XYZ file of C-alpha atoms in Angstrom:
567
model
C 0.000 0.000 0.000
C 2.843 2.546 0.597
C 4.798 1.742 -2.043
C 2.209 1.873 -4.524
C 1.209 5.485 -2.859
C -2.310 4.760 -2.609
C -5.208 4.732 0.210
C -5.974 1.665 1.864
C -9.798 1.929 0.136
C -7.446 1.750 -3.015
C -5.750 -1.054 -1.209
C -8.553 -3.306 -0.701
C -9.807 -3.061 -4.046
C -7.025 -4.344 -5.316
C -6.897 -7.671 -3.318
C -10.908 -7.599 -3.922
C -10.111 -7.459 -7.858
C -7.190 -10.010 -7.804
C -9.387 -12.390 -5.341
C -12.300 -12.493 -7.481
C -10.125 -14.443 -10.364
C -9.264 -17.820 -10.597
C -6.482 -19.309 -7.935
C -4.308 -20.302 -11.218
C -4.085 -16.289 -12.026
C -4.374 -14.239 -8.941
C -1.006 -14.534 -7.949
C 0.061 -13.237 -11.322
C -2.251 -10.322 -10.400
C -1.384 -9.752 -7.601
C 2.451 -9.319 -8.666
C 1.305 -7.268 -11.393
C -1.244 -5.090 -10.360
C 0.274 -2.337 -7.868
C 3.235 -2.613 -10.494
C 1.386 -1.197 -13.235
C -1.060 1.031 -10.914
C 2.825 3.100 -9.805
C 3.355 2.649 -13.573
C 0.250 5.109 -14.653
C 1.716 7.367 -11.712
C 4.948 7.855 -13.798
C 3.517 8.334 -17.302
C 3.491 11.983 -18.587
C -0.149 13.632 -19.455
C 1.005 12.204 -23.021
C 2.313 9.290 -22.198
C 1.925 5.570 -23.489
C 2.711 1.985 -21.925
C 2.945 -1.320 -23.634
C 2.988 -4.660 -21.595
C 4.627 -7.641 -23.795
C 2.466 -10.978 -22.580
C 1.718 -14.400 -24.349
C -1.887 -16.269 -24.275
C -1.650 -17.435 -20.891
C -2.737 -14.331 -19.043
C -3.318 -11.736 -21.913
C -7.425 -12.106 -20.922
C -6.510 -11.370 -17.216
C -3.964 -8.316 -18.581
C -7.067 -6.950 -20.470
C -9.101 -6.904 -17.513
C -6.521 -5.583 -15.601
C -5.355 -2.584 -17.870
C -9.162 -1.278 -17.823
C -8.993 -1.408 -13.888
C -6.000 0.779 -13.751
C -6.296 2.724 -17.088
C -9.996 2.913 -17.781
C -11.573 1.403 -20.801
C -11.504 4.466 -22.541
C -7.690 4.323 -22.737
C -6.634 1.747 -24.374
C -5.147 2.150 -27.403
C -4.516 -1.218 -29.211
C -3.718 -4.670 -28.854
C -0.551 -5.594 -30.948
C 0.351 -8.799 -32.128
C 3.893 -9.812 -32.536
C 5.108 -12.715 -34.645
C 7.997 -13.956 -32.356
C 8.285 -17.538 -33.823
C 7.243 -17.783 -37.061
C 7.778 -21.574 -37.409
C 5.396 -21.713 -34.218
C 6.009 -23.814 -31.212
C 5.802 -27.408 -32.417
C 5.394 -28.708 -28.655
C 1.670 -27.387 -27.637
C 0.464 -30.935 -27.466
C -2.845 -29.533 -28.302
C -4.347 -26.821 -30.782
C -2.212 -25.315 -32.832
C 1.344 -24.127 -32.591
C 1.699 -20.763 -31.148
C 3.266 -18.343 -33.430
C 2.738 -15.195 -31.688
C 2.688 -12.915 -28.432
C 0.580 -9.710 -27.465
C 1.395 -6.467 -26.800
C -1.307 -4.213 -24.959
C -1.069 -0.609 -25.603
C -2.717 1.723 -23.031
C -2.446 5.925 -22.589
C -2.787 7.719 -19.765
C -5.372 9.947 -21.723
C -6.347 8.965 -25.484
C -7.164 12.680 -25.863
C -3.721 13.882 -25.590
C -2.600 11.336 -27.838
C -1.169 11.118 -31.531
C -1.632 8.845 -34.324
C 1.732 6.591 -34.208
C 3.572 7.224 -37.516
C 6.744 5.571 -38.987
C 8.975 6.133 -41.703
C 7.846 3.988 -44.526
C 11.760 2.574 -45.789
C 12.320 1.418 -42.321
C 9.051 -0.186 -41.967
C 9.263 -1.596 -45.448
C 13.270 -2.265 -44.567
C 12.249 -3.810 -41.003
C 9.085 -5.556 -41.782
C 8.802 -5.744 -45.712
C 5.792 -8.619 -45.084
C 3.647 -6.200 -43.741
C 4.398 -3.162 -45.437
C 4.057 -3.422 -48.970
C 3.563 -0.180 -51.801
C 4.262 3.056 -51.322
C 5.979 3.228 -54.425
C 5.379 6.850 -54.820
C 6.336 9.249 -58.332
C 7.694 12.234 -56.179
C 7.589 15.722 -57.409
C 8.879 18.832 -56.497
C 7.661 22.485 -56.251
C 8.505 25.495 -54.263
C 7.387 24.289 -51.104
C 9.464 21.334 -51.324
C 8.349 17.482 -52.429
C 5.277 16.141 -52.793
C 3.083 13.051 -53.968
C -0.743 12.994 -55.459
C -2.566 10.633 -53.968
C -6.527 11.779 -53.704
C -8.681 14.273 -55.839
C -10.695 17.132 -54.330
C -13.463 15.614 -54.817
C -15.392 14.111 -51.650
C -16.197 10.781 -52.775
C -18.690 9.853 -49.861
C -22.071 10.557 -51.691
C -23.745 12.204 -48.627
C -21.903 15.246 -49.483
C -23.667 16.486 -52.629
C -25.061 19.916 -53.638
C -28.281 18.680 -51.452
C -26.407 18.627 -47.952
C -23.880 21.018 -48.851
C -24.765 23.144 -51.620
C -21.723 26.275 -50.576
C -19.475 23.025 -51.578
C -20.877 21.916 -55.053
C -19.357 24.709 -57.599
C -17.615 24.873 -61.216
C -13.889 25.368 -60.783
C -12.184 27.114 -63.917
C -8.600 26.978 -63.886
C -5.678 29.033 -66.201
C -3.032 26.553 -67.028
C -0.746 29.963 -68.480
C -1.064 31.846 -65.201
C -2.243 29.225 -62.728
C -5.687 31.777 -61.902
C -8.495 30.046 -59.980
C -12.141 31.290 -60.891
C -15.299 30.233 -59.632
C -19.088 30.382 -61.288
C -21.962 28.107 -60.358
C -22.839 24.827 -62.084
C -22.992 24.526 -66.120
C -22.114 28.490 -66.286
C -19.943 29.907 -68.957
C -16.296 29.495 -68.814
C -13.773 32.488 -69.305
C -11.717 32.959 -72.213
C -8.349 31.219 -71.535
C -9.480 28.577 -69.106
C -10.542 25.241 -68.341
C -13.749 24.415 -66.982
C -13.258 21.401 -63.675
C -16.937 20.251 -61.975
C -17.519 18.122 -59.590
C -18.129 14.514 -60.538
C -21.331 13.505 -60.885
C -23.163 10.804 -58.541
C -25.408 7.993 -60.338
C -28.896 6.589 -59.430
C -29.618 9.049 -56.437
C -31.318 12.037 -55.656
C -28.461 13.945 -55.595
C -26.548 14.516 -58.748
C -23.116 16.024 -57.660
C -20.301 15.027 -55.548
C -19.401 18.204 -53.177
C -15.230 19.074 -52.647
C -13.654 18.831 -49.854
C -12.246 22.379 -49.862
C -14.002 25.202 -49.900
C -13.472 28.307 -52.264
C -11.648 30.448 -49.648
C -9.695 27.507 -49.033
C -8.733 26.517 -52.491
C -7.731 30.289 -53.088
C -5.368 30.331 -49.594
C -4.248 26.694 -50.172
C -3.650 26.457 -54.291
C 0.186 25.805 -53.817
C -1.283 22.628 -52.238
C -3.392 21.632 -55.124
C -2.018 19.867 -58.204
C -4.413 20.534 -61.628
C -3.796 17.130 -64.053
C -4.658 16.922 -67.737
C -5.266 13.222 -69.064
C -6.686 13.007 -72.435
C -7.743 17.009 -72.530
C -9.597 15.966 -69.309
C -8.812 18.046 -66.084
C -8.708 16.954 -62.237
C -7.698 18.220 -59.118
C -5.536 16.228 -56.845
C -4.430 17.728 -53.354
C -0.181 17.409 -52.989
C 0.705 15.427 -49.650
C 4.007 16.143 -47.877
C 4.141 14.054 -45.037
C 4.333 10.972 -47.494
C 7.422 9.740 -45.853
C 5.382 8.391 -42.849
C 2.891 5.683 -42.804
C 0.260 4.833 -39.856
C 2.128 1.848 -37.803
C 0.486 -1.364 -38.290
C -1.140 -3.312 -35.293
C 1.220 -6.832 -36.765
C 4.866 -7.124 -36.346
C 6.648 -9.670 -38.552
C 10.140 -10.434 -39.908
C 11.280 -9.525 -35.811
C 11.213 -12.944 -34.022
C 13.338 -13.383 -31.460
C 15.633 -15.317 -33.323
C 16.498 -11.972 -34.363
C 16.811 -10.764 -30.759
C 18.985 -13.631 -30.241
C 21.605 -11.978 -33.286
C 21.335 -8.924 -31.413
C 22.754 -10.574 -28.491
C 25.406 -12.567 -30.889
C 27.363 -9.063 -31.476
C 28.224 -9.005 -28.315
C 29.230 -12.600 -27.825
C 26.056 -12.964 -25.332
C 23.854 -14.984 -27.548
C 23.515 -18.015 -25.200
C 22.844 -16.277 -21.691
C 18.998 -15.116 -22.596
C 16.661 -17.304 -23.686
C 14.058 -15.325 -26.451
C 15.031 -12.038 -26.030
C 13.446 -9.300 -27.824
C 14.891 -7.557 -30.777
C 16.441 -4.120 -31.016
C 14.437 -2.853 -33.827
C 10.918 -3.713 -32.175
C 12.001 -1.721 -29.481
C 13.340 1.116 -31.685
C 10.150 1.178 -33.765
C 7.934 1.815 -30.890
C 10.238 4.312 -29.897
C 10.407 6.248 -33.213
C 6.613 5.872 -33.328
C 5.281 6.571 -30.214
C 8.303 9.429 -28.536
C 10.155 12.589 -29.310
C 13.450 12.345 -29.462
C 14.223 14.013 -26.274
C 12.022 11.626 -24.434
C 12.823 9.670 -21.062
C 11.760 5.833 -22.132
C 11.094 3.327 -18.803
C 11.297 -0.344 -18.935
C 10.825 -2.020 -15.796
C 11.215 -5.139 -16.918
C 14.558 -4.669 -18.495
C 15.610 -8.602 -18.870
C 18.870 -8.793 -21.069
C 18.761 -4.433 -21.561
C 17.329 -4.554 -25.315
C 15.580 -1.331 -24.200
C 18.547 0.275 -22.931
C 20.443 -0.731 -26.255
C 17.770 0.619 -28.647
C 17.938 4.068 -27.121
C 21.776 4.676 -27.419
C 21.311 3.266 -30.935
C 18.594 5.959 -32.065
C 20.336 8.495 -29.984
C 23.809 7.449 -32.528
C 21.806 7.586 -35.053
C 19.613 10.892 -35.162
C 21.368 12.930 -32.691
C 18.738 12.570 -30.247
C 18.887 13.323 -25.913
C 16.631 10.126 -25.441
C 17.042 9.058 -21.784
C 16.132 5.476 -20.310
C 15.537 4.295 -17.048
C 15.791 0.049 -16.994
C 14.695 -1.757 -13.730
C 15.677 -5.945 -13.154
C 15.268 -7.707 -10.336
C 18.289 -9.636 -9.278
C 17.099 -12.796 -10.215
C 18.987 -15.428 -9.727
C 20.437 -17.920 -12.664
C 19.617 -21.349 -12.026
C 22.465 -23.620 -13.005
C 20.784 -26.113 -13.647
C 18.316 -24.334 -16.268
C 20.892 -22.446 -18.216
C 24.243 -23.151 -17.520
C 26.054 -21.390 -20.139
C 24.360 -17.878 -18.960
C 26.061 -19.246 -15.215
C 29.105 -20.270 -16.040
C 29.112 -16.714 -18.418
C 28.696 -14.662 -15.469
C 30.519 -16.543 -12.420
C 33.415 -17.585 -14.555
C 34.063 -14.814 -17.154
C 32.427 -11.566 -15.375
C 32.812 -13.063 -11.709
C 29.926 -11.506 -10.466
C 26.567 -13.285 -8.398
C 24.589 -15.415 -11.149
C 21.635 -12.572 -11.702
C 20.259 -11.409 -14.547
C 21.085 -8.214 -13.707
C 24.583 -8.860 -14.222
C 23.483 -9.769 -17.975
C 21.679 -6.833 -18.512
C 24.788 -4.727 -17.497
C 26.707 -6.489 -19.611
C 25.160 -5.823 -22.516
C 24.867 -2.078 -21.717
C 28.383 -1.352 -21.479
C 29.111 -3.239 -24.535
C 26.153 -1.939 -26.634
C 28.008 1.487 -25.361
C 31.103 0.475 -26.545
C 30.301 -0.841 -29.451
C 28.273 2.373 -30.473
C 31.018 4.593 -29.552
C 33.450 2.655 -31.738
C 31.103 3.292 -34.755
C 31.304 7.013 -33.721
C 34.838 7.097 -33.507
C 35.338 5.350 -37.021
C 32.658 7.840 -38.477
C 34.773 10.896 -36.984
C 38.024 9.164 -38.237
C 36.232 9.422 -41.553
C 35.179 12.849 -41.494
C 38.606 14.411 -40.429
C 39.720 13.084 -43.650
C 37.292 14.391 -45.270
C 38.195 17.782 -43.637
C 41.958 17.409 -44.778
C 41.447 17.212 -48.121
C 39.163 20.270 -48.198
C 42.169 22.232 -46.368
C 44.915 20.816 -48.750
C 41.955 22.871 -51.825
C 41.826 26.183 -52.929
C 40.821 28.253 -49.989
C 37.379 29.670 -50.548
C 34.221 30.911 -48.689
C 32.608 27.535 -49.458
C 35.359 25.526 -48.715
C 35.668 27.249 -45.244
C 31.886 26.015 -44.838
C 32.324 22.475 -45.559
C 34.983 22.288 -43.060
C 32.943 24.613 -40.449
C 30.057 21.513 -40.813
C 32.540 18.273 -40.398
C 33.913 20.194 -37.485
C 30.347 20.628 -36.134
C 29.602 16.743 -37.127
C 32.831 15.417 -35.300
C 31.470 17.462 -32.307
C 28.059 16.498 -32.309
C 28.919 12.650 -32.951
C 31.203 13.266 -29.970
C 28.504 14.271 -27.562
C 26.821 11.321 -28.589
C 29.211 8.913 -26.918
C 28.766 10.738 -23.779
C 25.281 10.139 -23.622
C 26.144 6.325 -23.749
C 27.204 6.428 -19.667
C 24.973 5.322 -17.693
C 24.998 4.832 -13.913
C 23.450 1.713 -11.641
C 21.078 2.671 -8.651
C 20.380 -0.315 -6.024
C 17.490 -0.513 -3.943
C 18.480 -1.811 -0.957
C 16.494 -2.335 2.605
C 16.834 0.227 5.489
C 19.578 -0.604 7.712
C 19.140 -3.992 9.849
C 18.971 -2.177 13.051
C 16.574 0.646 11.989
C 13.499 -0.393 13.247
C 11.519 2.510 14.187
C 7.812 1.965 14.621
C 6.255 4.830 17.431
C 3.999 7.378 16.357
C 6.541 10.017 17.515
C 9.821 10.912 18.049
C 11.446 12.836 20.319
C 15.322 13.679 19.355
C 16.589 11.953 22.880
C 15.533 8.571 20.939
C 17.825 6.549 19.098
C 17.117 4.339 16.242
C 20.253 2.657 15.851
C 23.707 2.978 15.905
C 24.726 5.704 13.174
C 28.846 5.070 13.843
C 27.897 1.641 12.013
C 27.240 3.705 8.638
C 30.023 3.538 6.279
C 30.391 6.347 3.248
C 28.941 3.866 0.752
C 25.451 4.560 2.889
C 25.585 8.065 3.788
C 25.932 8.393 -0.209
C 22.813 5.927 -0.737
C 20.791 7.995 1.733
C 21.484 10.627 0.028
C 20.573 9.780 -3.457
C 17.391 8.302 -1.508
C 16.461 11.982 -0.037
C 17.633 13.910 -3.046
C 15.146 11.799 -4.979
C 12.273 12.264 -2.503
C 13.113 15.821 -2.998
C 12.169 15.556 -6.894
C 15.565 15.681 -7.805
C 16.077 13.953 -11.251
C 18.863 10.461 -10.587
C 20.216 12.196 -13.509
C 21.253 15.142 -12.262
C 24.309 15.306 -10.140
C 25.032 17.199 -6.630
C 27.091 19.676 -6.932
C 29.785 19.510 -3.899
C 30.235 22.832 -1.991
C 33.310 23.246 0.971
C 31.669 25.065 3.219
C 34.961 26.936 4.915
C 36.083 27.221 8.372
C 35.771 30.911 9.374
C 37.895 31.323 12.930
C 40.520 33.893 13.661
C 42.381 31.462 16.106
C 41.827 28.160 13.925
C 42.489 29.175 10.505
C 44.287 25.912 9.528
C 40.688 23.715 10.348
C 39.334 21.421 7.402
C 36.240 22.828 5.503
C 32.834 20.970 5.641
C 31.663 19.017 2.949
C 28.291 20.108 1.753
C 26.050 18.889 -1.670
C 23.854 21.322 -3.188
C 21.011 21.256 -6.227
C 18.089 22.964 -6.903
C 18.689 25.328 -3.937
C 18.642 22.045 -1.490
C 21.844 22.027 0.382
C 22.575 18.860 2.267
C 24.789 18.260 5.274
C 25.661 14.545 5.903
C 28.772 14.075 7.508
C 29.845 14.514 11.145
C 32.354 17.722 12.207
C 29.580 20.471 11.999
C 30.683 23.217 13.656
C 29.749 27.156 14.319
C 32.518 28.246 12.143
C 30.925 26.341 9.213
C 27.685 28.065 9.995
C 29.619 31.395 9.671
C 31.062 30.366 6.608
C 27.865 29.118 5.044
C 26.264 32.538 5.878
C 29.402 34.495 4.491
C 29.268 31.604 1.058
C 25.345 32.624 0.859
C 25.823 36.557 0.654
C 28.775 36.404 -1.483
C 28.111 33.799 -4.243
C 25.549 35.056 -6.493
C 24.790 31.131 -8.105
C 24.182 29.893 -4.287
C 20.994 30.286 -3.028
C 19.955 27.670 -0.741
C 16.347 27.657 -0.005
C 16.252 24.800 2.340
C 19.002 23.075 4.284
C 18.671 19.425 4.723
C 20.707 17.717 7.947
C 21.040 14.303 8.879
C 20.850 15.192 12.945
C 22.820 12.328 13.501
C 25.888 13.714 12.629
C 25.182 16.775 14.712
C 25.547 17.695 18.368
C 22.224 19.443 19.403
C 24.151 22.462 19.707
C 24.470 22.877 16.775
C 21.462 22.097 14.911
C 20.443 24.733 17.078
C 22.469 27.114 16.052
C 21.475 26.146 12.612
C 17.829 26.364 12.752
C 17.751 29.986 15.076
C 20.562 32.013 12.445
C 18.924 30.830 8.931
C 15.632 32.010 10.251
C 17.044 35.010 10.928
C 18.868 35.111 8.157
C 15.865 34.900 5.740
C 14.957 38.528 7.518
C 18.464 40.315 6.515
C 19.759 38.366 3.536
C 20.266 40.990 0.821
C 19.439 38.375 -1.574
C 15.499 38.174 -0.241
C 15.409 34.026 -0.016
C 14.000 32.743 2.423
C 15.551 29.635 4.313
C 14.177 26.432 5.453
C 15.809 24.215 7.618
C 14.872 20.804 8.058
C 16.443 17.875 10.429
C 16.016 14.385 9.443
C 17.043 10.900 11.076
């Protein structure tokens, strides 16, 4: 219940829903359920899930989805083709060829159609995307493609149910003037008469366009006039032809494939039907921006993680990910080559986790080695253009390889990433009354090494909606004394205008210097001051709390400060 965030009305609900299904599922449900309930939590306005599952449970994920999500957003059910020569062991029924993806929004009315580029559909998944073998033109507004007249072809549009629609069209081929006159009327000297197709055995006798006349005038760069045979039509010019609608079916991505991702980094045996790269990367280019933070908390061998840096390399994008495993343990016994992989060659605990790190920092290094080759290629490039004639335009070319070699260079600093544990509060922290008084102690805080006191940390700093992302900036906080000048600073971490103390050796001179630090440094405003009163005689959280609230009333810089202790 407090991990999920939610009341304990919310609480009981959910054991009521997961109770009232069959013993075989509800423990599945129960696993899953507050799971995705903190996963709608984390979604933006905008944002989109997708849970891969196979037939086993996929009714119960339905079900389940609607609870948390409401009907009303889900989005679609995809099916992907993971095994294409189907599972010849079922026994009974037929062999299984294929597994589910749900796809739910946190509101359907904030959300887009999903879109992908039509060569890497057709390049990814060429027996589902078939056509678009456009003829391409070009005009002053840049390409374009005909695909539809201007003519509404739905019938219940006619000059009956919209009569300010139904109109001749007379068009100037010489000068490109549009006219306009009512049905069967003369047409001007110089141009071409275009009417609106007729409409046989009803009532109505004329097909209505789609545009109107104020349109067509404002719009007529975006309207291609055809002759065929002395016969003239209107087609309107589509630019966004490069995109296609993404199909509900994926195909040609089994995880045979996933398991050739895996092969390039010599992992191929240590994760059984793992999920291709480009499966992930198309829901990525269809569904996010490219300056989106992607979650998968479920990260199994990393695939996620991979298909990020990979678009990032790619189209210069500041994608972000966030991957969450369990360490799981490896079972011997049930895949030995993934255990003897990771006790034997990266001597670490048999966990998947270790896997999925593993194939991280290699993706990354294999991603940066392509970026390296590529800037290798381009400062060629720029040395020949030095060893020409010097000109404006050869100054240019060089000014955008430099600016490629930097930008590609970014890019393999974007391929770090860091490892956060969740770990449980220390053993002897067991701290259960309703209040505290500061006499009480909750165990033994000389026991803490610097590995915790940096955990905590990262724990409060992230209660404190500070992004894991962002780092704390380390401030010495100096030791102001006329008689002492030789004492050791204090070691401080600020962000955000939170300034935490951690460590022990707090003393008044620190206090003076952090007062002295605030009125002198104009990029240091501290807001609020967190302490771990631990580490601090009572004296001197004292002293802490009375001079920052007097402070707030004579600061020149008009902040206010807020001191807070925490144990």
């Amino acid at each position: 219940q407090q991990a999920a965030g939610i009341s304990e009305e919310k609480a009981k609900r959910i054991l009521a829903f997961t109770q009232s299904n069959s013993n075989s599922h509800s423990a599945w449900l129960t696993f899953m359920y507050p799971r995705l309930y903190i996963a709608k939590q984390l979604l933006k306005d905008d944002g989109v899930i997708f849970v891969s599952i196979d037939d086993n449970e996929v009714a119960q994920l339905r079900l389940l989805m609607d609870e948390i999500f409401g009907e009303e957003n889900f989005v679609s059910e995809f099916v992907w083709i993971n095994n294409p020569a189907g599972r010849q062991i079922q026994g009974i029924g037929a062999a299984t060829t294929k597994e589910y993806m749900l796809s739910y929004a946190k509101n359907t009315h904030q959300l887009k159609e999903f879109q992908i580029d039509i060569n890497l559909a057709k390049e990814l998944m060429p027996s589902t995307y078939k056509g678009f073998n456009f003829d391409v033109k070009e005009d002053d507004k840049g390409e374009y493609i005909i695909t539809h007249e201007l003519n509404n072809g739905n019938f219940v549009f006619n000059e009956i149910t919209r009569p300010n629609l139904v109109f001749d069209i007379f068009y100037n081929p010489a000068t490109t003037t549009i006219l306009f006159g009512e049905l069967n009327s003369e047409t001007p000297k110089d141009f071409v008469r275009i009417s609106p197709k007729t409409i046989s055995n009803y009532t109505a006798k004329y097909y209505a366009w789609r545009w109107s006349k104020d349109k067509i005038l404002a719009d007529k760069s975006d309207l291609a006039f055809v002759e065929n045979n002395g016969k003239w039509s209107i087609f309107t010019k589509r630019r966004d032809f490069r995109k296609t609608v993404l199909k509900d079916t994926f195909t040609n991505l089994s995880t045979i494939t996933g398991s050739k991702d895996l092969e390039k980094f010599n992992l191929e045996k240590t994760f059984d039907y793992p999920k291709p790269v480009n499966l992930i990367k198309i829901l990525i280019l269809a569904i996010t921006s490219p300056t989106d933070l992607i979650l998968d908390f479920f990260a199994g061998s990393g695939t996620t993680g991979d298909a990020v840096m990979q678009l990032n390399a790619e189209d210069g994008g500041q994608r972000q990910y966030i991957l969450v495993q369990l360490p799981e343990a490896i079972e011997e016994k049930k895949n030995k080559a993934a255990y003897d992989f990771v006790t034997k060659t990266l001597k670490a605990e048999p966990t998947i986790f270790a896997i999925t790190k593993e194939r991280l920092m290699r993706a990354a290094q294999k991603i940066n080695a392509q970026l390296d080759e590529k800037n290798e290629q381009v400062a060629k490039q720029i040395k020949q253009l030095q060893a020409e004639i010097n000109t404006d335009n050869t100054q240019k070319a060089i000014a955008a390889l430099e600016q490629q070699i930097k930008n590609q260079t970014e890019r393999q600093t974007q391929n770090g990433f860091k490892i956060y544990e969740t770990m449980p509060i220390w053993d002897d922290y067991d701290f259960e009354a309703e209040t505290f008084e500061a006499s009480q102690t909750l165990f033994d805080p000389g026991k803490l090494t610097e590995t915790d006191l940096q955990a905590l940390l990262t724990t409060w700093k992230t209660n404190d909606n500070i992004a894991l992302t962002q780092e704390l900036q380390t401030v010495r906080l100096p030791f102001v004394s006329e008689q002492k000048p030789q004492e050791e600073s204090y070691t401080a971490y600020y962000a955000n205008n939170k300034l935490y103390l951690m460590h022990k050796g707090f003393k008044t001179e620190h206090l003076v210097g952090l007062i002295e630090k605030i009125d002198a440094d104009h990029d240091f405003n501290p807001t609020t001051i967190i302490a771990f009163a631990y580490h601090f005689e009572s004296k001197h959280l004292r002293e802490l709390s009375e001079n920052l609230q007097h402070y707030s009333y004579r600061n020149h810089k008009s902040i206010d400060v807020t001191f807070i202790k925490r144990y």
